[in-house]
CSV table of C-alpha atoms in Angstrom, one decimal:
chain,number,residue,atom,x,y,z
A,1,MET,CA,70.5,8.5,48.9
A,2,THR,CA,71.3,4.7,47.9
A,3,LEU,CA,69.7,1.9,49.6
A,4,ASN,CA,71.3,-1.5,49.5
A,5,PRO,CA,69.8,-4.7,50.4
A,6,LEU,CA,71.8,-7.3,52.1
A,7,LEU,CA,70.5,-10.4,50.6
A,8,SER,CA,68.2,-10.6,47.5
A,9,ILE,CA,66.6,-12.9,45.7
A,10,ARG,CA,63.8,-10.9,43.5
A,11,VAL,CA,64.0,-7.9,42.0
A,12,HIS,CA,60.5,-5.5,41.5
A,13,PRO,CA,60.2,-3.3,38.5
A,14,CYS,CA,61.1,-0.3,41.3
A,15,PRO,CA,64.9,-1.1,41.5
A,16,SER,CA,64.7,0.1,45.2
A,17,VAL,CA,62.0,-2.5,46.5
A,18,VAL,CA,63.7,-5.9,47.0
A,19,ASP,CA,61.6,-9.0,47.8
A,20,LEU,CA,62.9,-10.2,50.9
A,21,SER,CA,59.8,-13.1,52.4
A,22,TRP,CA,62.5,-16.2,51.7
A,23,LEU,CA,64.2,-15.0,54.5
A,24,LEU,CA,61.7,-15.8,57.3
A,25,PHE,CA,64.4,-17.5,59.3
A,26,PRO,CA,64.6,-17.3,63.4
A,27,LEU,CA,67.8,-15.5,64.0
A,28,ARG,CA,69.4,-18.1,66.1
A,29,PHE,CA,69.7,-20.2,62.4
A,30,LEU,CA,70.9,-16.5,61.0
A,31,ARG,CA,74.6,-17.8,61.6
A,32,TYR,CA,74.1,-21.0,59.6
A,33,LEU,CA,71.7,-19.3,56.8
A,34,LEU,CA,74.9,-16.6,56.2
A,35,PHE,CA,77.5,-19.1,56.2
A,36,THR,CA,76.0,-20.8,54.1
A,37,PHE,CA,74.8,-18.2,52.0
A,38,SER,CA,78.2,-17.1,52.0
A,39,ALA,CA,79.3,-20.3,51.2
A,40,PHE,CA,77.3,-20.8,48.1
A,41,LEU,CA,77.4,-16.8,46.8
A,42,LEU,CA,80.1,-14.9,48.3
A,43,PRO,CA,82.8,-16.8,45.6
A,44,GLN,CA,80.6,-15.4,42.8
A,45,GLN,CA,80.0,-11.8,44.4
A,46,LEU,CA,83.6,-11.2,45.3
A,47,HIS,CA,84.4,-12.1,41.4
A,48,ALA,CA,82.2,-9.8,40.7
A,49,GLN,CA,83.6,-6.8,42.5
A,50,SER,CA,85.4,-3.9,40.7
A,51,GLY,CA,89.3,-4.9,39.3
A,52,THR,CA,88.7,-8.5,38.9
A,53,LEU,CA,89.1,-10.1,35.9
A,54,GLU,CA,85.6,-10.9,33.6
A,55,ASP,CA,85.3,-14.5,33.3
A,56,THR,CA,86.7,-16.2,30.0
A,57,ASN,CA,82.9,-17.3,28.9
A,58,THR,CA,82.3,-13.7,28.2
A,59,PHE,CA,85.7,-12.1,27.4
A,60,ASN,CA,88.4,-14.7,26.4
A,61,PRO,CA,91.3,-12.9,24.0
A,62,GLY,CA,92.6,-16.4,23.9
A,63,PHE,CA,96.8,-16.2,23.7
A,64,GLY,CA,96.0,-12.3,22.9
A,65,VAL,CA,99.1,-10.6,21.7
A,66,ASP,CA,102.7,-11.4,21.3
A,67,LEU,CA,104.7,-8.5,22.9
A,68,ALA,CA,102.4,-5.2,23.8
A,69,VAL,CA,99.0,-3.4,23.1
A,70,TYR,CA,99.5,0.5,23.6
A,71,SER,CA,96.1,1.7,22.7
A,72,ILE,CA,92.3,0.8,23.0
A,73,ALA,CA,89.6,2.0,21.3
A,74,ILE,CA,85.6,1.1,21.5
A,75,GLN,CA,83.7,1.2,18.6
A,76,THR,CA,80.1,1.8,19.0
A,77,ASN,CA,79.0,-1.3,18.3
A,78,GLY,CA,81.0,-2.7,21.1
A,79,GLN,CA,84.1,-4.3,18.6
A,80,ILE,CA,87.3,-3.1,20.2
A,81,LEU,CA,90.4,-1.8,18.4
A,82,ILE,CA,93.9,-2.4,19.6
A,83,GLY,CA,97.0,-0.8,18.4
A,84,GLY,CA,100.7,-1.6,20.0
A,85,ASP,CA,103.8,-3.3,19.1
A,86,PHE,CA,103.1,-7.2,18.2
A,87,THR,CA,102.9,-9.6,15.4
A,88,SER,CA,100.2,-11.8,16.3
A,89,PHE,CA,97.1,-11.9,18.0
A,90,ASP,CA,95.9,-15.3,19.4
A,91,ASN,CA,98.6,-17.0,17.4
A,92,THR,CA,96.9,-15.7,14.0
A,93,ASN,CA,98.8,-12.8,12.0
A,94,ARG,CA,98.2,-9.0,13.1
A,95,VAL,CA,100.7,-6.3,12.6
A,96,ASN,CA,100.3,-3.6,15.0
A,97,VAL,CA,96.5,-3.6,15.0
A,98,ALA,CA,93.9,-5.8,15.4
A,99,ARG,CA,89.6,-5.5,15.7
A,100,LEU,CA,88.2,-7.9,18.3
A,101,ASN,CA,84.8,-8.7,19.0
A,102,ALA,CA,82.8,-7.7,22.0
A,103,ASN,CA,83.5,-11.4,23.6
A,104,GLY,CA,87.5,-10.6,23.1
A,105,SER,CA,87.7,-13.0,19.7
A,106,LEU,CA,89.5,-11.8,16.8
A,107,ASP,CA,87.6,-10.2,14.0
A,108,ASP,CA,88.9,-11.8,11.2
A,109,GLY,CA,87.5,-9.9,8.6
A,110,PHE,CA,89.8,-7.2,9.8
A,111,ASP,CA,92.9,-7.4,8.9
A,112,PRO,CA,95.6,-3.8,8.4
A,113,SER,CA,99.0,-5.9,8.9
A,114,ALA,CA,100.2,-4.7,5.4
A,115,ALA,CA,99.8,-1.0,6.3
A,116,PHE,CA,102.6,-1.6,8.6
A,117,GLY,CA,106.3,-1.7,7.4
A,118,GLY,CA,109.9,-0.4,8.3
A,119,SER,CA,112.2,-2.0,11.0
A,120,PHE,CA,110.3,-1.8,14.0
A,121,PRO,CA,107.0,-0.7,13.2
A,122,TYR,CA,104.9,-0.3,16.2
A,123,VAL,CA,101.2,1.6,16.9
A,124,ASN,CA,100.9,4.0,20.0
A,125,THR,CA,97.5,5.3,18.9
A,126,VAL,CA,94.3,4.2,17.5
A,127,ALA,CA,91.2,6.7,16.8
A,128,LEU,CA,87.8,6.2,15.1
A,129,GLN,CA,86.1,8.6,12.4
A,130,ALA,CA,82.2,9.0,12.3
A,131,SER,CA,82.7,7.2,9.1
A,132,GLY,CA,84.0,3.9,10.9
A,133,SER,CA,87.3,4.5,9.3
A,134,VAL,CA,90.8,4.0,11.9
A,135,LEU,CA,93.5,6.3,12.1
A,136,VAL,CA,96.6,5.3,13.4
A,137,GLY,CA,99.7,7.0,14.8
A,138,GLY,CA,103.0,5.7,15.7
A,139,SER,CA,106.1,4.8,13.9
A,140,PHE,CA,105.7,2.4,10.6
A,141,THR,CA,105.9,2.9,6.6
A,142,ASN,CA,103.5,2.1,3.7
A,143,SER,CA,102.9,3.0,0.5
A,144,ALA,CA,100.3,5.9,1.8
A,145,ALA,CA,102.0,7.1,4.7
A,146,THR,CA,104.5,7.4,7.2
A,147,ASN,CA,103.7,7.5,11.0
A,148,PHE,CA,99.9,8.4,10.9
A,149,ALA,CA,97.5,6.5,8.5
A,150,ARG,CA,93.8,5.6,7.4
A,151,LEU,CA,92.4,2.0,7.6
A,152,ASN,CA,89.1,1.5,5.8
A,153,PRO,CA,86.3,-0.2,8.0
A,154,ASN,CA,87.5,-3.3,7.0
A,155,GLY,CA,91.0,-2.7,7.8
A,156,VAL,CA,92.6,-2.2,4.3
A,157,LEU,CA,94.6,0.6,4.2
A,158,ASP,CA,93.2,3.7,2.5
A,159,THR,CA,95.5,5.0,-0.2
A,160,THR,CA,93.4,8.1,-0.6
A,161,PHE,CA,94.8,9.3,2.8
A,162,THR,CA,98.4,10.4,2.2
A,163,MET,CA,100.2,12.1,5.2
A,164,VAL,CA,104.1,11.8,6.3
A,165,ALA,CA,104.9,12.9,9.5
A,166,ASP,CA,108.8,13.0,10.0
A,167,ASP,CA,108.9,11.5,13.2
A,168,THR,CA,106.7,9.2,15.6
A,169,VAL,CA,103.1,10.0,16.5
A,170,ASN,CA,102.0,9.5,19.9
A,171,ALA,CA,98.4,10.4,20.3
A,172,VAL,CA,95.0,11.4,17.9
A,173,VAL,CA,91.9,12.6,18.8
A,174,VAL,CA,89.2,13.4,16.6
A,175,GLN,CA,86.9,16.4,16.7
A,176,THR,CA,82.8,17.1,16.6
A,177,ASN,CA,83.6,18.5,12.9
A,178,GLY,CA,85.6,15.6,11.8
A,179,SER,CA,89.2,17.0,12.1
A,180,SER,CA,91.9,15.2,14.1
A,181,LEU,CA,94.2,16.5,16.2
A,182,ILE,CA,97.7,14.7,16.3
A,183,GLY,CA,100.6,14.9,18.9
A,184,GLY,CA,104.3,13.4,18.4
A,185,PHE,CA,107.3,14.2,18.4
A,186,PHE,CA,107.3,15.2,14.5
A,187,THR,CA,108.8,18.4,13.3
A,188,HIS,CA,107.2,19.1,9.9
A,189,LEU,CA,103.8,17.1,8.4
A,190,ASN,CA,103.9,17.0,4.6
A,191,GLY,CA,106.7,18.8,4.5
A,192,GLN,CA,104.9,21.8,6.4
A,193,ALA,CA,106.9,22.8,9.7
A,194,ARG,CA,104.5,21.7,12.8
A,195,THR,CA,106.5,20.7,15.7
A,196,GLY,CA,104.5,18.1,18.1
A,197,ILE,CA,101.3,18.9,17.4
A,198,ALA,CA,98.6,19.6,14.6
A,199,ARG,CA,95.6,19.2,12.7
A,200,VAL,CA,94.8,18.0,9.4
A,201,ASP,CA,90.5,17.4,7.8
A,202,SER,CA,88.6,14.1,7.6
A,203,ASN,CA,90.4,13.6,4.3
A,204,GLY,CA,94.0,14.3,5.9
A,205,VAL,CA,94.7,18.0,4.5
A,206,LEU,CA,96.7,20.2,7.1
A,207,ASP,CA,94.9,22.6,8.5
A,208,MET,CA,97.5,25.5,7.4
A,209,GLY,CA,95.3,28.1,10.4
A,210,PHE,CA,95.9,26.0,13.1
A,211,HIS,CA,99.7,26.4,13.8
A,212,PRO,CA,100.6,26.7,17.3
A,213,THR,CA,104.6,26.8,18.4
A,214,ILE,CA,105.9,24.8,20.9
A,215,SER,CA,109.6,24.3,22.2
A,216,GLY,CA,112.2,23.4,25.5
A,217,GLY,CA,112.2,19.8,27.0
A,218,PHE,CA,111.5,17.3,24.3
A,219,SER,CA,109.6,19.7,22.4
A,220,ALA,CA,106.4,16.8,21.8
A,221,VAL,CA,103.1,15.7,23.1
A,222,TYR,CA,102.6,12.3,24.3
A,223,SER,CA,98.2,13.2,25.2
A,224,LEU,CA,95.5,15.3,24.1
A,225,ALA,CA,92.4,15.7,25.4
A,226,LEU,CA,89.2,17.7,24.0
A,227,GLN,CA,87.0,19.9,26.5
A,228,GLY,CA,82.9,19.7,25.7
A,229,ASP,CA,83.5,23.7,24.8
A,230,GLY,CA,86.2,22.5,22.0
A,231,LYS,CA,89.7,23.5,23.5
A,232,ILE,CA,92.3,21.7,23.7
A,233,LEU,CA,94.3,20.3,26.4
A,234,ILE,CA,98.0,19.0,25.8
A,235,GLY,CA,100.6,17.2,27.6
A,236,GLY,CA,104.2,16.1,27.1
A,237,SER,CA,107.6,17.5,27.1
A,238,PHE,CA,108.1,21.3,26.5
A,239,THR,CA,108.8,24.6,28.3
A,240,ASN,CA,107.1,27.5,25.9
A,241,ILE,CA,103.9,27.5,23.6
A,242,ASN,CA,103.6,29.8,21.4
A,243,GLY,CA,105.8,31.8,22.8
A,244,SER,CA,104.2,31.7,26.2
A,245,ALA,CA,106.0,29.6,29.4
A,246,ARG,CA,104.0,26.4,29.6
A,247,THR,CA,105.7,23.4,31.2
A,248,ASN,CA,104.6,20.4,29.7
A,249,ILE,CA,100.5,21.0,30.3
A,250,ALA,CA,98.4,23.5,28.4
A,251,ARG,CA,95.2,24.4,26.9
A,252,LEU,CA,94.5,25.6,23.4
A,253,ASN,CA,91.8,27.8,21.9
A,254,THR,CA,90.2,26.1,19.0
A,255,ASP,CA,92.5,27.9,16.6
A,256,GLY,CA,95.5,26.7,18.3
A,257,THR,CA,96.5,30.0,20.1
A,258,THR,CA,97.4,29.5,24.0
A,259,ASP,CA,94.0,29.7,26.6
A,260,GLY,CA,95.4,33.0,28.8
A,261,SER,CA,92.8,31.3,31.2
A,262,PHE,CA,94.4,28.2,32.0
A,263,LYS,CA,97.2,29.1,34.7
A,264,PRO,CA,100.8,28.5,33.7
A,265,VAL,CA,101.8,25.1,35.5
A,266,SER,CA,105.3,24.4,36.8
A,267,VAL,CA,106.7,21.0,36.5
A,268,GLY,CA,109.6,19.1,38.3
A,269,GLY,CA,111.8,16.5,38.7
A,270,GLY,CA,110.8,12.8,38.0
A,271,GLN,CA,113.3,9.8,37.3
A,272,LEU,CA,113.6,11.1,33.6
A,273,SER,CA,114.8,14.8,32.7
A,274,PRO,CA,113.2,16.8,31.4
A,275,ALA,CA,109.6,15.7,33.4
A,276,VAL,CA,106.9,14.5,31.5
A,277,PHE,CA,102.8,14.2,31.1
A,278,TYR,CA,102.0,10.9,29.5
A,279,ALA,CA,98.0,11.2,29.9
A,280,LEU,CA,95.9,13.5,30.7
A,281,ALA,CA,91.8,13.0,31.6
A,282,LEU,CA,88.8,15.0,32.3
A,283,ASP,CA,86.5,14.0,34.9
A,284,ALA,CA,82.9,15.1,35.2
A,285,GLN,CA,83.5,18.1,37.2
A,286,GLY,CA,86.1,19.4,34.1
A,287,ARG,CA,88.8,18.8,36.6
A,288,VAL,CA,91.9,17.5,34.4
A,289,VAL,CA,93.8,14.5,35.9
A,290,GLY,CA,97.5,14.3,34.4
A,291,GLY,CA,100.1,11.7,34.9
A,292,GLY,CA,104.1,10.9,34.0
A,293,ASP,CA,107.1,11.2,35.5
A,294,PHE,CA,107.6,13.7,37.4
A,295,ALA,CA,108.1,15.1,41.2
A,296,SER,CA,106.5,18.3,41.8
A,297,VAL,CA,103.7,20.7,40.5
A,298,ASN,CA,104.0,24.2,41.1
A,299,GLY,CA,106.5,23.5,43.9
A,300,LEU,CA,104.6,21.1,45.7
A,301,VAL,CA,105.2,17.5,46.2
A,302,ARG,CA,103.5,15.4,43.3
A,303,THR,CA,104.9,12.1,42.3
A,304,ASN,CA,103.9,11.5,38.5
A,305,LEU,CA,100.0,11.9,39.2
A,306,ALA,CA,98.0,15.3,39.7
A,307,ARG,CA,94.7,17.0,39.1
A,308,PHE,CA,94.1,20.6,38.0
A,309,ASN,CA,91.1,22.9,38.7
A,310,SER,CA,89.5,23.7,35.4
A,311,ASP,CA,91.6,27.2,35.2
A,312,GLY,CA,94.7,25.5,35.3
A,313,SER,CA,95.4,25.8,39.0
A,314,LEU,CA,96.7,22.8,41.3
A,315,ASP,CA,93.8,20.9,43.1
A,316,THR,CA,95.4,20.9,46.7
A,317,ASN,CA,92.3,18.7,47.5
A,318,PHE,CA,93.6,15.5,45.5
A,319,PHE,CA,96.9,13.7,46.5
A,320,ALA,CA,98.5,10.3,45.3
A,321,GLY,CA,101.8,9.6,44.6
A,322,THR,CA,103.7,6.4,42.9
A,323,ASP,CA,106.9,4.9,42.8
A,324,PHE,CA,107.3,5.3,39.2
A,325,SER,CA,105.5,6.9,36.1
A,326,VAL,CA,102.0,6.7,34.9
A,327,THR,CA,101.2,6.1,31.7
A,328,SER,CA,97.4,6.2,31.3
A,329,VAL,CA,94.6,7.8,33.4
A,330,ALA,CA,90.6,7.2,33.1
A,331,ALA,CA,88.3,9.1,34.9
A,332,GLN,CA,85.2,7.2,36.1
A,333,THR,CA,81.8,9.1,36.1
A,334,ASP,CA,81.3,8.6,39.8
A,335,GLY,CA,84.7,10.7,40.5
A,336,LYS,CA,86.8,7.4,40.8
A,337,ILE,CA,89.9,7.7,38.8
A,338,LEU,CA,91.5,4.8,37.3
A,339,ILE,CA,95.5,4.8,36.6
A,340,GLY,CA,97.7,2.3,34.7
A,341,GLY,CA,101.5,2.4,34.4
A,342,TYR,CA,104.9,1.4,35.5
A,343,PHE,CA,104.3,1.8,39.0
A,344,ASN,CA,104.2,-0.9,41.7
A,345,THR,CA,103.1,1.3,44.9
A,346,VAL,CA,100.5,3.8,45.2
A,347,ASN,CA,100.5,5.8,48.3
A,348,GLY,CA,103.0,3.6,49.9
A,349,THR,CA,101.0,0.7,49.4
A,350,THR,CA,101.0,-2.5,46.9
A,351,GLN,CA,99.2,-1.7,43.3
A,352,ASN,CA,100.9,-3.5,40.7
A,353,TYR,CA,100.9,-1.8,37.7
A,354,ILE,CA,97.0,-0.7,38.1
A,355,THR,CA,94.7,1.1,40.6
A,356,ARG,CA,91.7,3.0,41.2
A,357,LEU,CA,91.6,6.4,43.5
A,358,ASN,CA,88.8,7.7,45.4
A,359,SER,CA,88.3,11.6,44.2
A,360,ASN,CA,90.5,12.6,47.0
A,361,GLY,CA,93.6,10.5,45.7
A,362,SER,CA,93.3,8.0,48.3
A,363,LEU,CA,93.1,4.3,47.5
A,364,ASP,CA,89.9,2.7,46.2
A,365,GLY,CA,89.1,-0.3,48.8
A,366,GLY,CA,86.5,-1.5,46.6
A,367,PHE,CA,88.8,-1.9,43.8
A,368,ASN,CA,89.6,-5.4,43.7
A,369,MET,CA,93.1,-7.0,42.1
A,370,GLY,CA,92.9,-10.3,43.2
A,371,GLY,CA,96.2,-12.1,43.5
A,372,GLY,CA,98.4,-8.6,42.8
A,373,GLY,CA,97.2,-7.2,39.6
A,374,ALA,CA,98.9,-7.0,36.5
A,375,SER,CA,102.2,-8.9,35.9
A,376,ASP,CA,104.2,-5.8,34.0
A,377,VAL,CA,102.8,-2.4,32.6
A,378,ILE,CA,99.7,-1.2,31.8
A,379,TYR,CA,99.8,1.1,28.7
A,380,SER,CA,96.3,1.9,28.4
A,381,ILE,CA,92.7,1.8,30.4
A,382,ALA,CA,89.6,2.2,28.2
A,383,LEU,CA,86.0,2.4,30.0
A,384,GLN,CA,83.0,0.7,28.2
A,385,PRO,CA,79.7,2.2,28.0
A,386,ASP,CA,78.7,-0.5,30.3
A,387,GLY,CA,81.7,0.5,32.7
A,388,LYS,CA,84.3,-2.5,32.5
A,389,ILE,CA,87.4,-1.8,32.1
A,390,LEU,CA,89.7,-2.5,29.2
A,391,ILE,CA,93.4,-3.2,29.8
A,392,GLY,CA,96.6,-3.1,27.2
A,393,GLY,CA,100.2,-3.4,27.9
A,394,ALA,CA,103.1,-5.8,28.6
A,395,PHE,CA,101.5,-8.0,30.8
A,396,THR,CA,101.2,-11.9,31.0
A,397,GLU,CA,99.3,-12.4,33.6
A,398,TYR,CA,96.6,-10.7,35.8
A,399,ASP,CA,95.1,-11.6,39.2
A,400,SER,CA,97.7,-14.8,38.7
A,401,MET,CA,95.6,-15.8,35.3
A,402,THR,CA,97.1,-15.8,32.4
A,403,SER,CA,96.1,-12.5,30.0
A,404,TYR,CA,98.6,-11.4,27.4
A,405,GLY,CA,98.5,-7.9,26.7
A,406,ILE,CA,94.5,-7.5,26.9
A,407,ALA,CA,92.1,-8.0,29.4
A,408,ARG,CA,88.6,-7.0,30.5
A,409,LEU,CA,87.7,-6.1,34.3
A,410,LEU,CA,84.6,-5.8,35.8
A,411,ASN,CA,83.3,-2.6,37.2
A,412,THR,CA,81.1,-1.1,39.5
A,413,VAL,CA,80.1,2.6,38.8
A,414,GLY,CA,77.4,4.5,41.0
A,415,GLY,CA,74.4,2.3,42.0
A,416,PRO,CA,74.7,0.7,45.9
A,417,PRO,CA,77.8,-0.6,46.5
A,418,PRO,CA,78.4,-4.4,47.3
A,419,LEU,CA,77.8,-6.1,50.3
A,420,PHE,CA,79.9,-8.8,51.6
A,421,ASN,CA,81.1,-11.1,54.6
A,422,PRO,CA,78.5,-11.4,56.4
A,423,PHE,CA,78.8,-12.6,60.2
A,424,PHE,CA,77.1,-13.3,63.3
A,425,SER,CA,78.2,-14.0,66.4
A,426,ASN,CA,77.4,-13.7,70.1
A,427,ASN,CA,74.4,-11.8,68.9
A,428,VAL,CA,76.5,-8.9,67.1
A,429,PHE,CA,75.7,-8.9,63.3
A,430,GLY,CA,78.0,-7.5,60.5
A,431,VAL,CA,78.7,-7.5,57.1
A,432,SER,CA,81.4,-5.5,55.0
A,433,ILE,CA,80.7,-2.6,52.7
A,434,SER,CA,82.9,-1.1,50.2
A,435,THR,CA,83.5,2.9,51.1
A,436,VAL,CA,83.8,6.2,49.3
A,437,ALA,CA,85.3,9.2,51.1
A,438,GLY,CA,82.7,11.8,51.9
A,439,LYS,CA,79.6,9.2,52.0
A,440,SER,CA,78.1,7.8,55.3
A,441,TYR,CA,77.1,4.2,55.5
A,442,THR,CA,74.1,3.3,58.0
A,443,LEU,CA,73.3,-0.2,58.8
A,444,GLN,CA,69.4,-0.6,59.3
A,445,PHE,CA,67.0,-3.3,60.1
A,446,LYS,CA,63.2,-4.5,61.0
A,447,ASN,CA,62.1,-7.3,62.7
A,448,ALA,CA,59.2,-8.0,60.5
A,449,LEU,CA,59.0,-7.6,56.5
A,450,SER,CA,55.7,-5.8,57.6
A,451,ASP,CA,57.0,-3.1,60.0
A,452,SER,CA,56.6,0.2,58.0
A,453,THR,CA,59.7,1.9,59.4
A,454,TRP,CA,63.3,0.7,59.5
A,455,THR,CA,65.7,1.4,62.4
A,456,SER,CA,69.0,2.9,62.1
A,457,LEU,CA,72.1,2.3,63.5
A,458,PRO,CA,75.1,4.7,63.8
A,459,ALA,CA,76.5,5.8,60.8
A,460,VAL,CA,79.8,5.4,59.9
A,461,PRO,CA,81.8,7.5,57.9
A,462,GLY,CA,83.3,6.3,54.2
A,463,ASP,CA,87.3,6.7,53.9
A,464,GLY,CA,88.0,4.9,50.6
A,465,THR,CA,88.5,1.4,52.6
A,466,ILE,CA,86.0,-1.4,53.2
A,467,LYS,CA,84.3,-0.8,56.6
A,468,ALA,CA,82.4,-3.4,58.9
A,469,LEU,CA,78.4,-2.1,59.5
A,470,THR,CA,77.1,-4.3,62.7
A,471,ASP,CA,74.3,-4.2,64.7
A,472,PRO,CA,75.8,-5.2,68.7
A,473,SER,CA,72.3,-6.3,69.7
A,474,ALA,CA,71.0,-8.9,67.7
A,475,THR,CA,68.9,-11.1,70.1
A,476,VAL,CA,65.6,-11.1,68.7
A,477,SER,CA,64.4,-14.1,66.9
A,478,ARG,CA,64.5,-12.8,63.9
A,479,ARG,CA,65.6,-9.5,62.0
A,480,PHE,CA,66.1,-8.0,58.3
A,481,TYR,CA,68.9,-5.7,57.3
A,482,ARG,CA,70.1,-3.1,54.6
A,483,ALA,CA,72.6,-0.4,54.5
A,484,GLN,CA,71.9,3.0,53.5
A,485,VAL,CA,74.2,5.7,51.7
A,486,GLN,CA,74.5,9.2,51.9
């Protein structure tokens, strides 16, 4: 149960106790008070809503990148690594990888530009090792590696990490023991046959005992995710793993063998042929959210987005669809799901390149993208420990504000939802609240702060949209309000 005070000025050490003693106004003055309060504070409160662009005073990447950001990784000190297809950041030479300070400015001491050569080099993925070294995968060459390399913590190429992949690397994840899993289009790694997936130790030595075989489709892995028990989820374009039929998504045991407890999935259609999973994410309940380019899963309509139970069965309680492909998925701890990609509509509603869904797949009405979201594709979404949302892509604007390829959005994860748009008219008081499907929202009041109990008005069921909570009989001289969420 969450209690959300409507108006507050001082919070006591106990976060559920709020001092409202300054609001000792007769109710006949409430209309003036509320609209004065709204005029003063509502723009700031709305700006703090989830999905709005963070103020440039706290995150300012300047001119950003000149082309596109494909991947984002967050260091423990708050610095941000970005990889993609670009030659500059904030008008400073940076080729394909840059490190930003927590406020979005360029870290001048990290310059890996010399690590990326080739005809049209780009970086698809960046990942962090415990030592602070940075693993990068994509399409590039340098003096030590091809398509998969390691940078020292200062950004200088680590020439002791020699790795040659014969084709593009799309994904890298670091396991708890320091080994790294890589996925991509390659068929050989350091001369050894490895189709689409391989594992190397912390020093870049190929793990000869890890040798899954994939085939069919593009025979490629686009996305990797690690479960808490060490099992490995892979997404991409394939029809067979280790001799077993598996279409585009599968789970491997830690040794690379197929996990038979994860049911086979049938994926069909899509604007590309064959269909493909570009992104995977695990939610707090161990379910797998997959985004990509497809039209059906297990014979049921699922357009570019689906969720699977922990045993691989399709979660029929989750339903959402987009008009174009999904390239990034991030699961919040509160069950909500962020998606980014090429789409312009989600569930038939305009949502340009990014949106947030409730746990059942419905649109989250509390995610406010202001003036239409992003101006172009979003390739990567990363959640900071404080809940703020980093997005990377080829956009030049977000919420009608200039933003080149990288931006940070405000976010409320858990805790009481914001209350806004208070009104008072004809003895009716009301206030708006962002709801979640499955929750109920109750407006409560008392006529004096000294009263020992709050009186509850009829509950309003949540459905993922913004709802108005009202008191139709606000006829007394003064009244105080709060909202209860259950």
